[in-house]
PDB file of C-alpha atoms in Angstrom:
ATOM      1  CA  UNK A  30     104.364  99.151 101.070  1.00  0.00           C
ATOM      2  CA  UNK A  31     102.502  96.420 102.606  1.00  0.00           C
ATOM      3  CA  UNK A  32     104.253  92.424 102.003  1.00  0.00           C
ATOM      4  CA  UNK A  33     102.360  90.001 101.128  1.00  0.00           C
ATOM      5  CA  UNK A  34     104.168  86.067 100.386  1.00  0.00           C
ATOM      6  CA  UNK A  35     107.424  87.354  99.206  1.00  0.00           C
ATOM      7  CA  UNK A  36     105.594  89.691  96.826  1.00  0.00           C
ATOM      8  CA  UNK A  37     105.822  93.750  97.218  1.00  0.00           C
ATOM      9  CA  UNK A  38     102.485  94.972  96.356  1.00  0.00           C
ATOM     10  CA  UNK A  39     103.229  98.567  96.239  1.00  0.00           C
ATOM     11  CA  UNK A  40     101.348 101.465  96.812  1.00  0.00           C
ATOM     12  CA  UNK A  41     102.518 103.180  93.349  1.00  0.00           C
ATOM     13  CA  UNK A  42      99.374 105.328  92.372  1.00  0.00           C
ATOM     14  CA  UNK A  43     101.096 108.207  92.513  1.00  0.00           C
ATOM     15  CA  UNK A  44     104.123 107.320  90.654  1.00  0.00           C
ATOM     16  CA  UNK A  45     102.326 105.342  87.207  1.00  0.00           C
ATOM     17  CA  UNK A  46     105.338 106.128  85.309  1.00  0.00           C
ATOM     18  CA  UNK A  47     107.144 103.447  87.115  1.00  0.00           C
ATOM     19  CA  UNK A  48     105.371 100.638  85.428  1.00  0.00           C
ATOM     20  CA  UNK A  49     107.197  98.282  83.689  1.00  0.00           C
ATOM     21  CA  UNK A  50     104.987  97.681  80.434  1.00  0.00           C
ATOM     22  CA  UNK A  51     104.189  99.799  77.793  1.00  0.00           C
ATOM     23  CA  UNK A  52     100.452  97.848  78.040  1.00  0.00           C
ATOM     24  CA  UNK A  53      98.383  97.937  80.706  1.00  0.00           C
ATOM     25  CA  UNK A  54      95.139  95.885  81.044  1.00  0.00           C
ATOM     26  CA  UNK A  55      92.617  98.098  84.041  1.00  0.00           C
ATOM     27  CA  UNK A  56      91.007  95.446  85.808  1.00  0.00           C
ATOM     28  CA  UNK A  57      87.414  95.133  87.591  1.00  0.00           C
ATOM     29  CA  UNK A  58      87.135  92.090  90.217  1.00  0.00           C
ATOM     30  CA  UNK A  59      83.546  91.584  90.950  1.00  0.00           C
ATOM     31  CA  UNK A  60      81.798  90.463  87.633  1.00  0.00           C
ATOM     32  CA  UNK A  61      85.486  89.822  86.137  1.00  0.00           C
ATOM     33  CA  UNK A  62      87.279  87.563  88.406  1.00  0.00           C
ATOM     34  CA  UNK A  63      84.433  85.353  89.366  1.00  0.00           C
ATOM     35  CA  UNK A  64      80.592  86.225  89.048  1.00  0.00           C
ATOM     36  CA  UNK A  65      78.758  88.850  90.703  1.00  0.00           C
ATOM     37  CA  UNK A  66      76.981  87.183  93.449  1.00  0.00           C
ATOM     38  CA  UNK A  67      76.802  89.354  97.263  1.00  0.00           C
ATOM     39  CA  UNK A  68      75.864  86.351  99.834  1.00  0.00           C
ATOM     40  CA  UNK A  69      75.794  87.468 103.652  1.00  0.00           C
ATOM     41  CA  UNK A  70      76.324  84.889 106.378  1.00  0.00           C
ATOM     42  CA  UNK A  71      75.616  85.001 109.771  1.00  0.00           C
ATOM     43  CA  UNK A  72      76.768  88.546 111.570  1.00  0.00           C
ATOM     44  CA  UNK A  73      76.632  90.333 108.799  1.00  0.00           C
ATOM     45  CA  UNK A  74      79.718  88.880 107.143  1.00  0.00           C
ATOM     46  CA  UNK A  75      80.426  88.552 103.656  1.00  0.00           C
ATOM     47  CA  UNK A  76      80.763  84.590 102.024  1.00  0.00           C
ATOM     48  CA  UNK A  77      83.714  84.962  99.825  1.00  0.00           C
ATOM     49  CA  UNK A  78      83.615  81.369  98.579  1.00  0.00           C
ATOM     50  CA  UNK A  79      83.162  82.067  95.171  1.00  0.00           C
ATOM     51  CA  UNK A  80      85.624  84.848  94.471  1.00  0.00           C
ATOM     52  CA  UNK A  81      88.638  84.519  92.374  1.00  0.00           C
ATOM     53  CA  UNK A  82      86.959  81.404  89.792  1.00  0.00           C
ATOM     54  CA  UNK A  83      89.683  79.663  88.418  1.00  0.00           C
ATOM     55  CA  UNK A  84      88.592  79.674  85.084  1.00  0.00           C
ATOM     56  CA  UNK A  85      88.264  83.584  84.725  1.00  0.00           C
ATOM     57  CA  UNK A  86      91.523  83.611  86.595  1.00  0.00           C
ATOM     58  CA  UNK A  87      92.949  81.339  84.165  1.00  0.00           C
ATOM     59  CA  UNK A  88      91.532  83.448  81.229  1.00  0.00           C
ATOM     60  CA  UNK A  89      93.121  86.607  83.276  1.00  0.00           C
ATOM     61  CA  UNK A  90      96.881  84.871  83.239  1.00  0.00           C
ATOM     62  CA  UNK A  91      96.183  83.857  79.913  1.00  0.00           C
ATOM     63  CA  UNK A  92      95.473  87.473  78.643  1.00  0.00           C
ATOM     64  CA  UNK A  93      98.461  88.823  80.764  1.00  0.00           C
ATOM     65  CA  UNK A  94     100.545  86.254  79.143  1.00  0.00           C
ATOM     66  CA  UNK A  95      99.439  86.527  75.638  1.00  0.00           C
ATOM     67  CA  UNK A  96      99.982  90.228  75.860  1.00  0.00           C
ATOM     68  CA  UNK A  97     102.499  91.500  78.424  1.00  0.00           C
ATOM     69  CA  UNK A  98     100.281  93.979  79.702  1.00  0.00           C
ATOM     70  CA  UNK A  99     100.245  94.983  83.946  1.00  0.00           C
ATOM     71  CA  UNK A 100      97.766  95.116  85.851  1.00  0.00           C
ATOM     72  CA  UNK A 101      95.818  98.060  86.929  1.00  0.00           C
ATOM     73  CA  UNK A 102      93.399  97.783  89.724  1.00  0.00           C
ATOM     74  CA  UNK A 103      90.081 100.035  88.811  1.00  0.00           C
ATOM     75  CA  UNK A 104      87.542  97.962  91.370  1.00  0.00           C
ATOM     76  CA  UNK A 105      86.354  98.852  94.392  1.00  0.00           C
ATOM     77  CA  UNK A 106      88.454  96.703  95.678  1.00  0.00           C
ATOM     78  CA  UNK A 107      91.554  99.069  95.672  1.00  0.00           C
ATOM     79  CA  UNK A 108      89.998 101.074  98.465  1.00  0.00           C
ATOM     80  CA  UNK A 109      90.402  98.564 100.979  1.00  0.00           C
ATOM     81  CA  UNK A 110      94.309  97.674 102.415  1.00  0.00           C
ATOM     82  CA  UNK A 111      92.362  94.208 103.515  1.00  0.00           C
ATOM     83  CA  UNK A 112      90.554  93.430 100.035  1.00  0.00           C
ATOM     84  CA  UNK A 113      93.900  95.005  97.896  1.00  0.00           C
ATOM     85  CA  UNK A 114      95.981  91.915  99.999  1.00  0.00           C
ATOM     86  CA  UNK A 115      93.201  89.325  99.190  1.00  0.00           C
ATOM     87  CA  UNK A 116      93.516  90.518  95.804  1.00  0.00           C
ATOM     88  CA  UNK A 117      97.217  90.200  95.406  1.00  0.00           C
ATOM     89  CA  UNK A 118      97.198  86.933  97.598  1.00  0.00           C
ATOM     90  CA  UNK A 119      94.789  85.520  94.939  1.00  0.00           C
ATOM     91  CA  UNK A 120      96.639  86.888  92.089  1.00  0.00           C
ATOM     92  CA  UNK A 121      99.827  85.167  93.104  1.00  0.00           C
ATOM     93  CA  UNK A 122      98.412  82.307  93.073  1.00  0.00           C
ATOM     94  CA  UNK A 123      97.884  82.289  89.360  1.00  0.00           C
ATOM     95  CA  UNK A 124     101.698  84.112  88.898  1.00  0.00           C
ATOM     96  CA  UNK A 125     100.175  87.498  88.276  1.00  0.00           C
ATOM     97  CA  UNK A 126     100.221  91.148  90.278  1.00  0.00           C
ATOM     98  CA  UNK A 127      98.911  94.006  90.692  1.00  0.00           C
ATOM     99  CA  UNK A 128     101.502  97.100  89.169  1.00  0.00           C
ATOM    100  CA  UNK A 129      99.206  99.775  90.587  1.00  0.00           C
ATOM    101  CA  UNK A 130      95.369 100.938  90.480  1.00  0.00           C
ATOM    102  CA  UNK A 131      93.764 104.103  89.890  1.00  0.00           C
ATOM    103  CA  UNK A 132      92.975 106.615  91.862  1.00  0.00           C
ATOM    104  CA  UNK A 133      89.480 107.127  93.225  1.00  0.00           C
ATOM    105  CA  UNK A 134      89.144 111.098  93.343  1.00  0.00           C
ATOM    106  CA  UNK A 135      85.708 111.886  92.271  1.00  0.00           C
ATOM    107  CA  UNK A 136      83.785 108.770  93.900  1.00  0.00           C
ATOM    108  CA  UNK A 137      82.702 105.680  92.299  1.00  0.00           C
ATOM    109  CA  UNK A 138      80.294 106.299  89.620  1.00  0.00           C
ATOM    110  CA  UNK A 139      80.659 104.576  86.330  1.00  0.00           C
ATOM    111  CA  UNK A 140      81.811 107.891  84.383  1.00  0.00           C
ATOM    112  CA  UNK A 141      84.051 108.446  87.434  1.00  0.00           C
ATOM    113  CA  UNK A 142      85.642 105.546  86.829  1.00  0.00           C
ATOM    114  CA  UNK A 143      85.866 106.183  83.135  1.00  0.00           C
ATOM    115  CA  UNK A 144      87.681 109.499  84.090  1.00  0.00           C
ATOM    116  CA  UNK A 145      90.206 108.152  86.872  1.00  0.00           C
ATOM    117  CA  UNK A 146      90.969 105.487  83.914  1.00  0.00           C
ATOM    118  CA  UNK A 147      91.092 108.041  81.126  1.00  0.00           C
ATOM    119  CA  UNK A 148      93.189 110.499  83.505  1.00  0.00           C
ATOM    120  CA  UNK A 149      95.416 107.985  84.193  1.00  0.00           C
ATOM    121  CA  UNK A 150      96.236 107.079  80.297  1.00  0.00           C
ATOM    122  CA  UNK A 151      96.552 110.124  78.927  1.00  0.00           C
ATOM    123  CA  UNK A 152      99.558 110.597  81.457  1.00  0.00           C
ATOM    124  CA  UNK A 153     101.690 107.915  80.845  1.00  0.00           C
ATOM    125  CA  UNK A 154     103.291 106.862  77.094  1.00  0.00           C
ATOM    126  CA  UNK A 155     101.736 103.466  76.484  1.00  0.00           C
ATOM    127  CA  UNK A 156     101.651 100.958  73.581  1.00  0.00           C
ATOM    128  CA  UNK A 157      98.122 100.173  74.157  1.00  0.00           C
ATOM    129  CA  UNK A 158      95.477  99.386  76.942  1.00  0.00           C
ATOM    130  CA  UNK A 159      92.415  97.869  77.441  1.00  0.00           C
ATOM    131  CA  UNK A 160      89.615  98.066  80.439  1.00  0.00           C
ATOM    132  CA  UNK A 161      87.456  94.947  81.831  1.00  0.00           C
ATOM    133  CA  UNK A 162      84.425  95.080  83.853  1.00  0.00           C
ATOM    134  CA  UNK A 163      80.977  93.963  84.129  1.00  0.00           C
ATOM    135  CA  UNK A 164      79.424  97.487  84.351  1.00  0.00           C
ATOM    136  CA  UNK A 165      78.600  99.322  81.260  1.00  0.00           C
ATOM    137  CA  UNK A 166      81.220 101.942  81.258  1.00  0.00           C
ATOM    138  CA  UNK A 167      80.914 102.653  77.711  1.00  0.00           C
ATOM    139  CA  UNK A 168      76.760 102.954  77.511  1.00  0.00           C
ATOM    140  CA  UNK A 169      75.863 103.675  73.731  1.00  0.00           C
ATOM    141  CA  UNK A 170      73.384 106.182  74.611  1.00  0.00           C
ATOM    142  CA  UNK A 171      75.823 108.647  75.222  1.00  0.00           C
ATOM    143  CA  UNK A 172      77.776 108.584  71.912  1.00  0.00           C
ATOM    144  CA  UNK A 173      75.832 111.770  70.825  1.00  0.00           C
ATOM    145  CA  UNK A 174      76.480 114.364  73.471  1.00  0.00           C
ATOM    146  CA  UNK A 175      80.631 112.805  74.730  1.00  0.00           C
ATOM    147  CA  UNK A 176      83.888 114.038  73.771  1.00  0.00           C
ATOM    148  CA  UNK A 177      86.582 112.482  71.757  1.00  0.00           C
ATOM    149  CA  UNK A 178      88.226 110.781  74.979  1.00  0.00           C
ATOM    150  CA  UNK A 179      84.961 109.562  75.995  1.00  0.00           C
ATOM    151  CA  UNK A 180      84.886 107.718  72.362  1.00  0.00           C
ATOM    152  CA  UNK A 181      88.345 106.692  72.579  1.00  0.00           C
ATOM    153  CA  UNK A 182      87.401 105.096  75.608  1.00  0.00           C
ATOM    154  CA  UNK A 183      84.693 102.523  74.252  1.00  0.00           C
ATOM    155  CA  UNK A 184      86.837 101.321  71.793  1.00  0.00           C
ATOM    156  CA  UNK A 185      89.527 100.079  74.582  1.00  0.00           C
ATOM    157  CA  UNK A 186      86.203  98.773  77.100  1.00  0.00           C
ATOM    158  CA  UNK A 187      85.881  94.969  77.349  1.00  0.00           C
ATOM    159  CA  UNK A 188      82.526  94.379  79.125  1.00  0.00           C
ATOM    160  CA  UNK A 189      82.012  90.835  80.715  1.00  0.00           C
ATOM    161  CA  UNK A 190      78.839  89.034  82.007  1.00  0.00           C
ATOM    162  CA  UNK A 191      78.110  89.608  85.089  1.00  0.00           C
ATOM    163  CA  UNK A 192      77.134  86.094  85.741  1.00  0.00           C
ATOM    164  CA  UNK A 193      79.751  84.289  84.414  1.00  0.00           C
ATOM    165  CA  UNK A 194      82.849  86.430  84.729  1.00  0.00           C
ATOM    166  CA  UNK A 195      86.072  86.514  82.201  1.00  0.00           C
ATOM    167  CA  UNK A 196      85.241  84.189  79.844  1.00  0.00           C
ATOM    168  CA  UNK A 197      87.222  82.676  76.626  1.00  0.00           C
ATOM    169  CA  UNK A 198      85.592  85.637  74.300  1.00  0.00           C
ATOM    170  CA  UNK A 199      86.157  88.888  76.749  1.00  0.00           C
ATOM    171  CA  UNK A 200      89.559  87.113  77.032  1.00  0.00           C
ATOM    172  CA  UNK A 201      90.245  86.953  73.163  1.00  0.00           C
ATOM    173  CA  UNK A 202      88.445  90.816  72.908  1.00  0.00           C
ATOM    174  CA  UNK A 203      91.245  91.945  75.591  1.00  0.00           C
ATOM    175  CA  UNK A 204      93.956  90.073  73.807  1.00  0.00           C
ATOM    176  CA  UNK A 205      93.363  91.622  70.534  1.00  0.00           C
ATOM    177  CA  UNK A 206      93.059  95.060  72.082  1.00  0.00           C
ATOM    178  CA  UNK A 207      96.050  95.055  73.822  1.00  0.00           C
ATOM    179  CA  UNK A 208      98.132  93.367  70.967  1.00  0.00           C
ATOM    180  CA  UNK A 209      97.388  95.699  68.707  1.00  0.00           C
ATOM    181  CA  UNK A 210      99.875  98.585  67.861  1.00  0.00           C
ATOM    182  CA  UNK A 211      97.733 100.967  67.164  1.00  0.00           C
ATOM    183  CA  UNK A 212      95.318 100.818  70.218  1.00  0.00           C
ATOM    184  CA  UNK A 213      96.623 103.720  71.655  1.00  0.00           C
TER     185      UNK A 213
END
């Protein structure tokens, strides 16, 4: 468990049944929580200065609120103890945190991704879910030749604009998605 301002953000990957909501919303960070911009400054380090835009953080508590759903961590983001406390740090700031985040056996292609996610659903009893992120994890080109989970999946995926982030419609898509009973 690292602490981070009061806040336990705990290492619960291996545990998912421990999550408090029956809903869980699996949540990209670049391309979702602000847009998708990579700026290097001197030395080789990374300019952060436009992560974590409050509007598509305000559309993020506004989703969580409207719908009760946790947070699930699916960027590549959750590989890093520095970038998961950033994360959290930012989160708090807008009352939310992270529950847990997926696992990332079997790297961190898009259909690996859509497999940690998919792996990670069909083990716990939920109400419904929904995924954000800016890469196409759902491509249509592959609806002829995927399986029934793979199907199942696209009709939970929420894909933002890269450029802009979590706006008022991806908000309203997750909303619906993870408000309805039957998305399951």
């Amino acid at each position: 468990f690292a602490h981070l301002e009061g806040e336990m953000f705990a290492l619960q990957a291996a545990c998912p049944e421990r999550l408090d909501s029956k809903r869980l919303l699996f949540l990209d960070v670049d391309g979702v929580l602000h847009p998708l911009k990579v700026r290097l400054m001197g030395q080789q380090q990374l300019d952060t200065s436009h992560c974590f835009n409050p509007g598509c953080m305000d559309e993020l508590r506004r989703v969580i609120l409207q719908s009760g759903a946790d947070l699930v961590v699916t960027s590549s983001w959750r590989q890093f103890e520095t970038a998961r406390n950033v994360l959290a740090k930012n989160l708090g700031h807008y009352g939310l945190r992270v529950k847990d985040w997926t696992t990332t056996a079997g790297g961190e292609s898009n259909e690996a991704r859509v497999d940690q996610i998919l792996s990670y659903v069909t083990a716990l009893d939920l109400e419904a879910w929904a995924v954000v992120d800016d890469e196409d994890l759902a491509p249509e080109a592959l609806q002829s030749s995927e399986g029934m989970m793979k199907m199942l999946f696209r009709q939970h995926f929420v894909r933002t604009d890269s450029s802009k982030g979590l706006d008022k419609s991806s908000a309203d898509s997750l909303i619906q998605l993870l408000n309805d009973e039957e998305n399951v």
